[in-house]
């Protein structure tokens, strides 16, 4: 066994020398990394930490055989990506903050493995190129013992607490668990990082705007494509084709395309039904770009024309949404907006939903934070401040009539109000009808 190992190493080393320069590979989704923006993020975390050692692991590589991967690709851990822009699996970031400033940052990268390169391609490995591409002063080859020693030395030298990520995704990381139970002063860095992530910086906002723009195009493409006889999955295909075609890295979440009876199922994503004339279809979708995701919903008639009844319900949902968007400004809370939405819907329900108000058919929350995750991190009791991004998505779901309506936009809180990032997607019944009808509608070709 020992001989075999030695032989393998011997054979492997000449190959290593022939590897191409790691310049072309890519922190940050194959895109150049704005190293100053990431340095600034680390500086702002150091400010919040004050004095402490920060240890953040990258996501682990997943196994195609064991995990039955549906999405195929590796997705970096959000906390690690937020601080580094690096997409290498199984890396670590070790930072030392002193007096609210970053004293040092070290990126530990797994050494380049020629055998793995054959299968999965080059990955950013340790070396001067990595330092230049990431802007992190020190990049060391990862070996877990030396990482442990470095953490130990740093904590002993400064007697400062060790901050690491503790959340569901990392509790299966053996090293994080070991530090958590080491008897040292170990604290969770997640609340500090979440308080940073909830207010978008320019870097995050640029990625988010791109994700929303791609999603806008995709939803409009779906409006042009929809027709009776089409399957939900075919509409889903138009949307997801457009995502990838326009540069999305992946889906932010499984696409919801629910028609007729499925329009009242909130998270329906099977998308197998054949759509019929007279159906409404709820599309709730989001492209992910640069690790940020959009989340946009539109409800459209498959024939291109709303019935009177559908239009009445739709206009109540839209009126509610517009009233809330108009009210968004710094200082308000998500709770305030929720109350406002229910009050508006209640006051404008008339007899639309019978003797009771339509609010009892508004069965989900109005809003959630949006960012690196579709339901992003952040405390919902926080008053809104400029740079926060949230969804506004009222809905009414009438199961007896197979009539569900949800309208969802992505809202950036600004100095004095709000900017609707997804403003480009038609939202009035007139604009939606016009776009659907403007498209050539060839004969439905139902298949399978
Ligand atoms: Mn949403």
Short mmCIF file of C-alpha atoms and ligand atoms in Angstrom, two decimals:
data_model
loop_
_atom_site.label_atom_id
_atom_site.label_comp_id
_atom_site.label_asym_id
_atom_site.label_seq_id
_atom_site.Cartn_x
_atom_site.Cartn_y
_atom_site.Cartn_z
CA UNK A 1 0.00 0.00 0.00
CA UNK A 2 2.82 2.29 1.02
CA UNK A 3 4.61 1.55 -2.26
CA UNK A 4 1.54 2.19 -4.30
CA UNK A 5 1.06 5.54 -2.62
CA UNK A 6 4.69 6.51 -3.25
CA UNK A 7 4.35 5.48 -6.85
CA UNK A 8 1.21 7.53 -7.28
CA UNK A 9 2.95 10.59 -5.87
CA UNK A 10 5.93 10.01 -8.10
CA UNK A 11 3.76 9.75 -11.18
CA UNK A 12 1.69 12.68 -10.16
CA UNK A 13 4.44 15.21 -9.63
CA UNK A 14 5.69 15.66 -13.22
CA UNK A 15 2.10 16.17 -14.34
CA UNK A 16 1.75 18.96 -11.81
CA UNK A 17 4.53 20.87 -13.51
CA UNK A 18 2.66 20.68 -16.82
CA UNK A 19 -0.50 22.24 -15.51
CA UNK A 20 -1.44 25.48 -17.19
CA UNK A 21 -0.96 28.67 -15.26
CA UNK A 22 -3.88 29.10 -12.91
CA UNK A 23 -4.48 32.62 -14.19
CA UNK A 24 -7.51 31.80 -16.25
CA UNK A 25 -9.37 30.32 -13.33
CA UNK A 26 -11.63 31.90 -11.39
CA UNK A 27 -12.62 33.09 -8.19
CA UNK A 28 -16.13 34.44 -8.68
CA UNK A 29 -17.90 32.34 -11.29
CA UNK A 30 -15.23 32.81 -13.93
CA UNK A 31 -15.60 36.55 -13.63
CA UNK A 32 -13.00 38.96 -12.36
CA UNK A 33 -13.32 39.63 -8.66
CA UNK A 34 -13.60 43.23 -7.46
CA UNK A 35 -10.90 42.70 -4.87
CA UNK A 36 -11.38 46.11 -3.24
CA UNK A 37 -15.09 45.49 -2.70
CA UNK A 38 -14.33 42.21 -0.93
CA UNK A 39 -11.58 43.82 1.15
CA UNK A 40 -14.15 46.42 2.17
CA UNK A 41 -16.58 43.69 3.23
CA UNK A 42 -13.90 42.10 5.40
CA UNK A 43 -13.10 45.52 6.86
CA UNK A 44 -16.74 46.04 7.81
CA UNK A 45 -16.88 42.63 9.44
CA UNK A 46 -13.71 43.47 11.40
CA UNK A 47 -15.40 46.66 12.59
CA UNK A 48 -18.26 44.60 14.02
CA UNK A 49 -16.00 41.94 15.49
CA UNK A 50 -13.71 44.47 17.19
CA UNK A 51 -11.14 42.03 18.54
CA UNK A 52 -11.40 38.45 17.41
CA UNK A 53 -10.32 35.63 15.16
CA UNK A 54 -12.76 34.84 12.34
CA UNK A 55 -12.76 31.40 10.77
CA UNK A 56 -15.09 30.72 7.81
CA UNK A 57 -15.12 27.49 5.77
CA UNK A 58 -16.07 27.18 2.12
CA UNK A 59 -18.79 24.72 1.16
CA UNK A 60 -17.79 21.08 0.85
CA UNK A 61 -17.63 19.42 -2.49
CA UNK A 62 -20.69 17.26 -3.08
CA UNK A 63 -20.75 13.81 -4.54
CA UNK A 64 -22.74 13.14 -7.69
CA UNK A 65 -23.33 9.49 -6.78
CA UNK A 66 -24.20 9.98 -3.12
CA UNK A 67 -26.31 13.12 -3.27
CA UNK A 68 -28.21 12.55 -6.53
CA UNK A 69 -27.46 16.10 -7.57
CA UNK A 70 -30.21 17.67 -9.62
CA UNK A 71 -28.54 20.98 -10.26
CA UNK A 72 -25.14 19.49 -11.04
CA UNK A 73 -22.94 22.35 -10.04
CA UNK A 74 -21.09 23.38 -6.92
CA UNK A 75 -22.48 26.39 -5.07
CA UNK A 76 -20.21 28.21 -2.68
CA UNK A 77 -21.19 28.82 0.95
CA UNK A 78 -22.78 32.28 1.12
CA UNK A 79 -20.75 33.51 4.11
CA UNK A 80 -17.47 32.42 2.60
CA UNK A 81 -18.39 33.87 -0.80
CA UNK A 82 -19.53 37.14 0.80
CA UNK A 83 -16.06 37.67 2.27
CA UNK A 84 -13.90 36.30 -0.55
CA UNK A 85 -15.69 36.00 -3.91
CA UNK A 86 -13.87 32.68 -4.22
CA UNK A 87 -15.66 29.62 -5.59
CA UNK A 88 -13.12 26.94 -4.65
CA UNK A 89 -14.67 24.13 -2.56
CA UNK A 90 -13.26 23.10 0.81
CA UNK A 91 -11.23 26.28 1.33
CA UNK A 92 -11.03 28.33 4.56
CA UNK A 93 -10.71 31.99 5.44
CA UNK A 94 -8.90 32.97 8.64
CA UNK A 95 -9.06 36.63 9.65
CA UNK A 96 -7.70 38.44 12.63
CA UNK A 97 -9.46 41.64 13.70
CA UNK A 98 -7.77 43.98 16.16
CA UNK A 99 -9.40 47.15 17.41
CA UNK A 100 -12.05 46.96 14.69
CA UNK A 101 -9.59 46.65 11.79
CA UNK A 102 -8.51 43.65 9.75
CA UNK A 103 -5.01 42.85 10.96
CA UNK A 104 -4.57 39.87 8.67
CA UNK A 105 -6.49 37.65 6.31
CA UNK A 106 -5.34 34.25 5.12
CA UNK A 107 -7.04 32.16 2.48
CA UNK A 108 -6.36 28.44 2.73
CA UNK A 109 -6.85 26.72 -0.62
CA UNK A 110 -6.67 22.95 -1.24
CA UNK A 111 -3.55 22.19 -3.30
CA UNK A 112 -4.19 21.60 -6.98
CA UNK A 113 -4.72 17.90 -7.61
CA UNK A 114 -3.85 16.79 -11.16
CA UNK A 115 -6.16 13.79 -10.96
CA UNK A 116 -9.12 15.98 -9.95
CA UNK A 117 -8.25 18.46 -12.68
CA UNK A 118 -8.72 15.68 -15.25
CA UNK A 119 -12.28 15.19 -14.01
CA UNK A 120 -13.54 18.58 -12.92
CA UNK A 121 -11.17 21.13 -14.36
CA UNK A 122 -8.79 23.60 -12.86
CA UNK A 123 -9.62 25.28 -9.63
CA UNK A 124 -8.00 28.23 -8.00
CA UNK A 125 -5.09 26.76 -6.04
CA UNK A 126 -2.55 28.37 -3.71
CA UNK A 127 0.13 30.63 -5.10
CA UNK A 128 0.92 34.22 -6.07
CA UNK A 129 -1.76 34.20 -8.76
CA UNK A 130 -4.35 33.43 -6.13
CA UNK A 131 -3.14 36.36 -4.05
CA UNK A 132 -3.43 38.67 -7.02
CA UNK A 133 -6.81 37.35 -8.20
CA UNK A 134 -8.44 37.40 -4.78
CA UNK A 135 -6.68 40.40 -3.27
CA UNK A 136 -6.20 38.41 -0.06
CA UNK A 137 -2.72 39.16 1.30
CA UNK A 138 -1.84 35.61 2.13
CA UNK A 139 -2.90 32.42 0.36
CA UNK A 140 -1.63 29.20 1.91
CA UNK A 141 -2.00 25.60 0.77
CA UNK A 142 -4.63 23.99 2.95
CA UNK A 143 -3.58 21.32 5.34
CA UNK A 144 -5.94 21.01 8.23
CA UNK A 145 -3.25 20.55 10.87
CA UNK A 146 -1.54 23.79 9.96
CA UNK A 147 -4.92 25.54 9.86
CA UNK A 148 -5.61 24.25 13.38
CA UNK A 149 -2.19 25.47 14.52
CA UNK A 150 -2.74 28.88 12.95
CA UNK A 151 -6.08 29.24 14.72
CA UNK A 152 -4.53 28.11 17.99
CA UNK A 153 -1.64 30.56 17.69
CA UNK A 154 -3.95 33.43 16.76
CA UNK A 155 -6.31 32.80 19.68
CA UNK A 156 -3.46 32.42 22.15
CA UNK A 157 -1.62 35.48 20.95
CA UNK A 158 -4.55 37.83 21.30
CA UNK A 159 -6.76 36.06 23.89
CA UNK A 160 -9.61 37.25 21.67
CA UNK A 161 -12.69 35.13 20.99
CA UNK A 162 -12.91 32.87 17.97
CA UNK A 163 -15.82 33.68 15.67
CA UNK A 164 -16.97 30.98 13.30
CA UNK A 165 -20.09 30.17 11.30
CA UNK A 166 -22.68 28.13 13.15
CA UNK A 167 -25.80 27.38 11.16
CA UNK A 168 -27.52 24.30 9.80
CA UNK A 169 -25.23 24.02 6.77
CA UNK A 170 -21.99 23.99 8.75
CA UNK A 171 -22.85 21.87 11.76
CA UNK A 172 -21.84 18.86 9.67
CA UNK A 173 -18.42 20.42 9.18
CA UNK A 174 -16.27 18.40 11.54
CA UNK A 175 -13.72 21.15 12.13
CA UNK A 176 -16.32 23.79 12.94
CA UNK A 177 -17.93 21.37 15.39
CA UNK A 178 -14.56 20.72 17.03
CA UNK A 179 -13.89 24.40 17.60
CA UNK A 180 -17.42 24.86 18.92
CA UNK A 181 -16.79 22.26 21.60
CA UNK A 182 -13.15 23.09 22.26
CA UNK A 183 -13.80 24.89 25.55
CA UNK A 184 -12.45 28.15 24.10
CA UNK A 185 -14.40 31.35 23.81
CA UNK A 186 -16.09 30.46 20.51
CA UNK A 187 -18.85 32.70 19.19
CA UNK A 188 -21.19 32.62 16.21
CA UNK A 189 -20.22 35.08 13.49
CA UNK A 190 -23.55 34.55 11.67
CA UNK A 191 -25.57 37.35 13.37
CA UNK A 192 -22.78 39.86 12.66
CA UNK A 193 -22.56 38.78 9.04
CA UNK A 194 -26.34 38.72 8.61
CA UNK A 195 -26.53 42.32 9.81
CA UNK A 196 -24.09 43.17 7.01
CA UNK A 197 -25.81 41.04 4.36
CA UNK A 198 -29.27 42.51 4.96
CA UNK A 199 -28.13 45.96 3.77
CA UNK A 200 -26.85 45.49 0.25
CA UNK A 201 -23.52 47.04 -0.73
CA UNK A 202 -22.76 48.15 -4.31
CA UNK A 203 -21.26 44.78 -5.17
CA UNK A 204 -24.31 42.87 -3.97
CA UNK A 205 -26.72 45.28 -5.56
CA UNK A 206 -25.04 45.01 -8.94
CA UNK A 207 -25.37 41.23 -8.87
CA UNK A 208 -28.96 41.45 -7.64
CA UNK A 209 -29.94 43.93 -10.37
CA UNK A 210 -28.47 41.59 -12.98
CA UNK A 211 -30.43 38.64 -11.54
CA UNK A 212 -33.64 40.69 -11.61
CA UNK A 213 -33.03 41.91 -15.17
CA UNK A 214 -32.51 38.34 -16.39
CA UNK A 215 -35.67 37.26 -14.57
CA UNK A 216 -37.59 40.16 -16.09
CA UNK A 217 -36.66 39.00 -19.58
CA UNK A 218 -37.59 35.41 -18.75
CA UNK A 219 -41.05 36.26 -17.40
CA UNK A 220 -41.74 38.41 -20.46
CA UNK A 221 -40.58 35.57 -22.72
CA UNK A 222 -43.06 33.30 -20.93
CA UNK A 223 -45.85 35.83 -21.50
CA UNK A 224 -45.05 35.82 -25.22
CA UNK A 225 -44.96 32.01 -25.34
CA UNK A 226 -48.05 31.06 -23.32
CA UNK A 227 -51.04 29.51 -25.10
CA UNK A 228 -53.78 26.98 -24.33
CA UNK A 229 -52.68 23.38 -24.78
CA UNK A 230 -49.15 24.09 -23.66
CA UNK A 231 -47.80 22.19 -20.66
CA UNK A 232 -46.64 24.04 -17.56
CA UNK A 233 -43.20 22.50 -18.01
CA UNK A 234 -42.94 24.05 -21.47
CA UNK A 235 -43.48 27.48 -19.96
CA UNK A 236 -40.92 26.57 -17.29
CA UNK A 237 -38.52 25.61 -20.10
CA UNK A 238 -38.94 29.01 -21.78
CA UNK A 239 -38.18 30.72 -18.46
CA UNK A 240 -35.17 28.60 -17.57
CA UNK A 241 -33.82 28.70 -21.12
CA UNK A 242 -33.91 32.49 -20.94
CA UNK A 243 -32.17 32.44 -17.55
CA UNK A 244 -29.20 30.50 -18.89
CA UNK A 245 -29.25 32.24 -22.25
CA UNK A 246 -28.94 35.64 -20.57
CA UNK A 247 -26.19 34.55 -18.21
CA UNK A 248 -27.79 33.23 -15.03
CA UNK A 249 -25.58 30.89 -13.04
CA UNK A 250 -28.51 28.75 -11.88
CA UNK A 251 -32.02 28.94 -10.45
CA UNK A 252 -32.46 30.81 -7.19
CA UNK A 253 -35.15 28.23 -6.29
CA UNK A 254 -37.31 25.67 -8.13
CA UNK A 255 -39.51 27.42 -10.70
CA UNK A 256 -43.20 27.54 -9.84
CA UNK A 257 -45.49 27.36 -12.87
CA UNK A 258 -48.98 26.52 -11.60
CA UNK A 259 -52.06 26.74 -13.79
CA UNK A 260 -55.77 26.38 -13.00
CA UNK A 261 -56.07 24.11 -9.94
CA UNK A 262 -52.31 24.42 -9.37
CA UNK A 263 -52.49 28.21 -9.21
CA UNK A 264 -53.80 27.95 -5.65
CA UNK A 265 -50.94 25.70 -4.47
CA UNK A 266 -48.33 28.08 -3.12
CA UNK A 267 -45.12 26.17 -3.82
CA UNK A 268 -46.28 23.89 -6.64
CA UNK A 269 -43.25 23.10 -8.79
CA UNK A 270 -44.12 19.79 -10.48
CA UNK A 271 -45.19 21.73 -13.57
CA UNK A 272 -46.69 18.79 -15.48
CA UNK A 273 -50.23 19.93 -16.20
CA UNK A 274 -51.53 20.83 -19.63
CA UNK A 275 -52.93 24.35 -19.52
CA UNK A 276 -56.42 25.04 -20.78
CA UNK A 277 -58.24 28.07 -22.11
CA UNK A 278 -59.68 29.98 -19.18
CA UNK A 279 -56.85 29.10 -16.77
CA UNK A 280 -54.74 31.57 -14.92
CA UNK A 281 -51.13 30.53 -14.46
CA UNK A 282 -48.99 31.71 -11.56
CA UNK A 283 -45.29 31.93 -12.39
CA UNK A 284 -42.98 32.50 -9.40
CA UNK A 285 -39.37 32.34 -10.55
CA UNK A 286 -35.91 33.73 -9.95
CA UNK A 287 -32.57 33.60 -11.73
CA UNK A 288 -29.38 33.54 -9.69
CA UNK A 289 -26.40 35.62 -10.76
CA UNK A 290 -23.13 36.14 -8.89
CA UNK A 291 -24.64 34.29 -5.90
CA UNK A 292 -27.65 36.67 -5.67
CA UNK A 293 -31.19 35.67 -6.65
CA UNK A 294 -34.26 37.45 -7.95
CA UNK A 295 -37.82 36.42 -7.00
CA UNK A 296 -40.61 37.63 -9.28
CA UNK A 297 -44.21 36.39 -9.62
CA UNK A 298 -46.75 37.14 -12.27
CA UNK A 299 -50.21 35.68 -12.86
CA UNK A 300 -51.39 35.57 -16.46
CA UNK A 301 -54.35 34.21 -18.48
CA UNK A 302 -53.26 31.45 -20.87
CA UNK A 303 -55.59 32.79 -23.59
CA UNK A 304 -54.23 36.30 -23.27
CA UNK A 305 -57.50 37.62 -21.86
CA UNK A 306 -58.61 37.78 -18.20
CA UNK A 307 -62.26 36.98 -17.45
CA UNK A 308 -64.19 39.68 -15.54
CA UNK A 309 -63.95 37.62 -12.37
CA UNK A 310 -60.23 36.98 -12.74
CA UNK A 311 -59.64 40.65 -13.45
CA UNK A 312 -61.57 41.72 -10.34
CA UNK A 313 -59.50 39.48 -8.07
CA UNK A 314 -56.30 40.43 -9.90
CA UNK A 315 -56.95 44.14 -9.51
CA UNK A 316 -57.53 43.75 -5.78
CA UNK A 317 -54.16 41.99 -5.40
CA UNK A 318 -52.46 44.60 -7.59
CA UNK A 319 -54.09 47.50 -5.71
CA UNK A 320 -52.86 46.02 -2.45
CA UNK A 321 -49.34 45.61 -3.80
CA UNK A 322 -49.20 49.15 -5.18
CA UNK A 323 -50.50 50.66 -1.93
CA UNK A 324 -47.76 48.89 0.00
CA UNK A 325 -44.99 49.78 -2.47
CA UNK A 326 -46.03 53.43 -2.26
CA UNK A 327 -45.71 53.28 1.53
CA UNK A 328 -42.23 51.72 1.67
CA UNK A 329 -39.66 54.04 3.20
CA UNK A 330 -36.89 53.92 5.77
CA UNK A 331 -38.11 53.51 9.32
CA UNK A 332 -41.05 51.24 8.54
CA UNK A 333 -40.93 47.56 9.43
CA UNK A 334 -42.05 44.52 7.45
CA UNK A 335 -44.77 44.17 10.10
CA UNK A 336 -46.06 47.67 9.31
CA UNK A 337 -46.25 46.76 5.61
CA UNK A 338 -48.02 43.49 6.36
CA UNK A 339 -50.69 45.32 8.40
CA UNK A 340 -51.10 47.91 5.69
CA UNK A 341 -51.57 45.22 3.02
CA UNK A 342 -54.24 43.39 4.99
CA UNK A 343 -56.02 46.62 5.83
CA UNK A 344 -56.07 47.73 2.18
CA UNK A 345 -57.25 44.33 0.93
CA UNK A 346 -59.92 44.16 3.61
CA UNK A 347 -61.25 47.66 2.85
CA UNK A 348 -61.37 47.01 -0.90
CA UNK A 349 -62.74 43.45 -0.91
CA UNK A 350 -66.41 44.44 -1.28
CA UNK A 351 -68.36 41.25 -1.98
CA UNK A 352 -65.59 39.73 -4.11
CA UNK A 353 -64.89 36.88 -1.71
CA UNK A 354 -68.40 36.56 -0.24
CA UNK A 355 -69.49 38.08 3.05
CA UNK A 356 -65.98 37.98 4.47
CA UNK A 357 -62.93 39.92 3.33
CA UNK A 358 -60.52 38.43 0.78
CA UNK A 359 -57.74 38.62 3.38
CA UNK A 360 -58.64 35.14 4.62
CA UNK A 361 -57.53 33.87 1.19
CA UNK A 362 -54.23 35.77 1.48
CA UNK A 363 -52.59 32.80 3.14
CA UNK A 364 -48.88 33.64 3.12
CA UNK A 365 -46.68 36.49 4.29
CA UNK A 366 -46.38 39.70 2.33
CA UNK A 367 -42.60 40.02 2.27
CA UNK A 368 -39.24 38.47 2.82
CA UNK A 369 -35.67 39.71 2.53
CA UNK A 370 -34.00 38.98 -0.79
CA UNK A 371 -30.30 38.54 -1.49
CA UNK A 372 -27.92 35.61 -1.64
CA UNK A 373 -30.85 33.43 -0.64
CA UNK A 374 -34.39 33.80 -1.91
CA UNK A 375 -35.55 34.00 1.71
CA UNK A 376 -32.50 35.94 2.75
CA UNK A 377 -30.95 36.39 6.17
CA UNK A 378 -31.83 39.30 8.42
CA UNK A 379 -34.00 40.19 11.37
CA UNK A 380 -37.59 41.01 10.35
CA UNK A 381 -38.05 43.41 13.27
CA UNK A 382 -35.41 45.76 11.89
CA UNK A 383 -36.74 49.07 10.59
CA UNK A 384 -36.17 49.44 6.85
CA UNK A 385 -33.06 51.32 5.82
CA UNK A 386 -31.66 52.31 2.41
CA UNK A 387 -29.99 49.35 0.71
CA UNK A 388 -32.33 46.69 2.06
CA UNK A 389 -34.10 44.58 -0.55
CA UNK A 390 -37.38 42.83 0.07
CA UNK A 391 -40.21 41.28 -1.92
CA UNK A 392 -43.77 42.62 -1.86
CA UNK A 393 -46.05 39.76 -2.85
CA UNK A 394 -49.71 39.79 -1.89
CA UNK A 395 -51.89 36.95 -3.18
CA UNK A 396 -55.45 35.63 -3.14
CA UNK A 397 -56.12 31.91 -3.54
CA UNK A 398 -59.70 30.73 -4.16
CA UNK A 399 -59.54 26.93 -4.17
CA UNK A 400 -63.23 26.48 -5.02
CA UNK A 401 -62.72 28.40 -8.25
CA UNK A 402 -59.19 27.18 -9.12
CA UNK A 403 -58.31 30.83 -9.09
CA UNK A 404 -54.99 31.89 -7.60
CA UNK A 405 -53.32 35.28 -8.08
CA UNK A 406 -49.90 36.33 -6.81
CA UNK A 407 -48.01 39.45 -7.87
CA UNK A 408 -44.48 39.79 -6.58
CA UNK A 409 -41.84 42.43 -7.14
CA UNK A 410 -38.35 43.04 -5.78
CA UNK A 411 -38.06 46.31 -3.89
CA UNK A 412 -34.95 48.28 -2.98
CA UNK A 413 -35.40 50.63 -0.05
CA UNK A 414 -34.00 54.06 -0.94
CA UNK A 415 -33.35 57.27 0.98
CA UNK A 416 -36.93 58.51 0.64
CA UNK A 417 -38.94 55.53 -0.58
CA UNK A 418 -38.46 52.54 -2.81
CA UNK A 419 -37.20 51.50 -6.21
CA UNK A 420 -38.98 48.59 -7.91
CA UNK A 421 -36.09 46.59 -9.35
CA UNK A 422 -38.47 44.41 -11.36
CA UNK A 423 -40.44 47.36 -12.75
CA UNK A 424 -39.82 46.16 -16.31
CA UNK A 425 -42.22 43.20 -16.02
CA UNK A 426 -45.77 44.13 -17.08
CA UNK A 427 -48.13 44.08 -14.09
CA UNK A 428 -51.48 45.61 -15.06
CA UNK A 429 -54.06 43.37 -16.74
CA UNK A 430 -54.00 45.63 -19.80
CA UNK A 431 -50.21 45.47 -20.20
CA UNK A 432 -50.15 41.70 -19.66
CA UNK A 433 -52.95 41.11 -22.17
CA UNK A 434 -51.24 43.35 -24.69
CA UNK A 435 -47.92 41.52 -24.41
CA UNK A 436 -49.48 38.04 -24.66
CA UNK A 437 -51.64 39.02 -27.62
CA UNK A 438 -48.77 40.77 -29.39
CA UNK A 439 -46.94 37.47 -29.74
CA UNK A 440 -47.68 35.21 -32.66
CA UNK A 441 -49.59 32.24 -31.29
CA UNK A 442 -49.10 29.17 -33.45
CA UNK A 443 -51.29 26.09 -33.00
CA UNK A 444 -50.66 24.35 -29.71
CA UNK A 445 -48.43 21.32 -30.07
CA UNK A 446 -49.23 19.23 -27.03
CA UNK A 447 -46.81 16.38 -26.52
CA UNK A 448 -46.48 13.53 -24.08
MN1 LIG B 1 -41.04 35.40 -2.76
#
